[in-house]
Amino acid sequence: MTSRRNFLKTTSLTTFGFALGVSSFAKDATLKKITPAIVSLEINPFIIIDTAGNITLVNPRPDMGQGSTQAVPSLLAEELEVSLEKVKIVQSDGKGKYGDQTSGGSSSVRALWQPIRKAGAAAREMLTQTAAKRWNVSTTECFAQDGKIVHRGSGKSLTYGELADDASKLEIPKNPKLKEAKDFKIIGKYNKRLDVPERVTGKAVYGLDVDVPGMVYASVLHSPMLHGKIASIDDTETKKIAGVLQVVRTERPMPHRKSEAVAVIATNWWAALKGKKALKVQWDNGDYEKTLSTQKYFDATYEAARKEGINYEEKGDFSAKYASAKQKTEANYETPFLSHAPIEPENAVVHVKDDGTVEIWAPVQGPDWALRDVCGYLKVKPEQVKINVTLLGGAFGRKAYHDFLLEACHLSKELKKPVKVTWTREDDITQGPYRPGMLSHMQGFVENGKITGFHHHAIGESIAGQVFNGLKDDEADPWLTGEISPENSKYNFATASKVSWTNVKTDIPVVWWRSVYASNFGWGQECFIDELAHLTGKDPLEARLAILSDERFRKVLETLAEKANWKEKLPEGQGKGLAVFRSFDSISAACVTVSRQANGVKIDKVVSVIDCGYYVNPDNVKAQTEGNIVMGLTAAIKDGITFTNGVCDQTNFHQFNLMRINEAPKMEIHIIDSGANPGGVGEPGLPPIAPALGNAIFAATGKRIRKLPFDITNLS
């Protein structure tokens, strides 16, 4: 695999040129020349233009399918007035100079919208100033075009490469003038994904493709009960397999605890896997047969629903108002544990070298977080670690949880050679971490035909608590504010509203999943809003609009109603349902149409509307939203993760089913050009899908679904 240093060498970056960046971390950064001695320029993020005219961007956000390898260079190319083909990309390596480098929270474009564009605009101004000085003309007579600065009057031009060295002597503009949206040529326009051909032809490098000289392969056997301890190991049959080198005790370091494991080391992956299957390990599972139970976990959540939670926020005295309300209702809405199941399972290559340095090749969502975790685990300094980030074959939050990477670190340190750890699909599904199962206890009341009271009691394991050990027993999960606060939904409950929390803990490992808590709590919020709408006697759309004054929300819902033909009279047996949810600074709404078939229903169509503010490529917005629709429907009607007697009941895709292409409904995606600051795209389309489906089923059948997942073919 081409390393960052070799890439820089092969692209002539050792010639004189200049590099710059604009960052909230380095506002007073000064320009420096690019020479062999300063390849590691202390500025973030930065672009490099050499005297040959090569333009290189250090991309601080790994690509896990969301398209950062096109979106980020698009921001730069727009301001630099060059085509996307002219921007070469180097992935950042986790060092602090690049700032936040984690792909998650739908944050890539949101976070880099200003910094990358400012870097490009600053470079454009400096190159323009250099050209104007050479021609002895005003900068107003010059303009940037296709990698050149052109003199408007004479038509003469100079390439960026010809100007780079002199431009490097100038001070970086602190507030370069950014292009206005009306002048965009790349941002907001359809552009081909230049990274697709390599992915289709197999040339793209993913973690599973990495092959390092001297590397050995490891297949790790974990306890079926997750946290069991090794009682005994019988590796007799394993050592008979050709290619097996040795069997090693190892460990799985998770954020909240470590678990024991056994690794089979071999000269090739097939031998390592066969050796693992032949291995006989007796586990001391303690009480996990009793405690690792999703049924007991959910029993505890329903018990918590009968009690008061920790008050997170409240307007008015909800309990008193609810007690005296004449028209009121309450309900529980359940969402299951879910596996991320990325198509590329977890894997990493690590070489802990004799000199104390560490080199890593891995598909991780955040090299900065990976660097932090590796340094903490191996007790080394950041400057001793080099991380080569590959493309990720899916992640959805899973590959920002570095247990698999630290397993490879442990084994390489023990074996004193590069080790490639690869999880099987069975490891991935049975070991977690998972999206936490959650319960939403909902209460609400209506007055004079309007929803005026609303209480969302969120119940379950806390990601902030388990993963980050950042939640006190008497504290509500702080992430609730970005999910179910009325400030987030913009619903105006005139009489009273309340958000409360109860932490039901579990030893089942959890972590964020696509759209994090929004995928859990959107289900309860938007289905229950429908229940209250029916209590008012109003249409669900009209009931929502009656308590929404925010113009962006109203525009999204009104656009959805128009595009989905919400008011049309449907034939008998058909029904439509809608839902709207705000997450990651974007507003997304969905309308699902279903039709009755035998004892169940068929999903006929999904119409989705998203207001994500400014966006880079509408084609990518639509692709991400389509993915959200499929994943949202899968989470609603396929399998959840369950634990019985301490063991995960699902082991592979025959038990943890995903929606197939022949099951996917017709989809329409509509983007609202609101001109607002960029919001997320990779996740916001998911939260409204399940509740819109649930509401559609009620409209078609009169049956209210409150527990996910459910069998769509049999609702009886």
XYZ file of C-alpha atoms in Angstrom, residues 7 77 150 154 170 208 229 232 318 373 387 395 409 412 459 473 475 522 553 576 579 610 632 661 669:
25
model
C 2.911 9.460 -2.097
C -11.588 22.574 -5.950
C -5.489 34.693 -16.213
C -4.492 40.377 -22.505
C 3.316 35.828 1.007
C -8.709 -6.691 4.083
C -12.633 -16.382 31.329
C -8.524 -24.534 29.760
C -46.234 17.990 33.247
C -6.464 4.386 21.996
C -1.388 4.980 11.132
C -18.815 0.910 9.363
C -1.651 -4.503 19.019
C 2.021 -8.025 17.603
C -34.960 4.243 29.021
C -26.071 7.551 38.428
C -27.508 12.268 35.734
C -37.557 8.738 16.548
C -39.726 22.109 9.478
C -49.914 6.261 4.193
C -42.783 11.135 10.248
C -34.394 16.266 3.351
C -34.299 1.993 8.416
C -32.877 -5.796 -3.398
C -35.765 11.498 -2.726
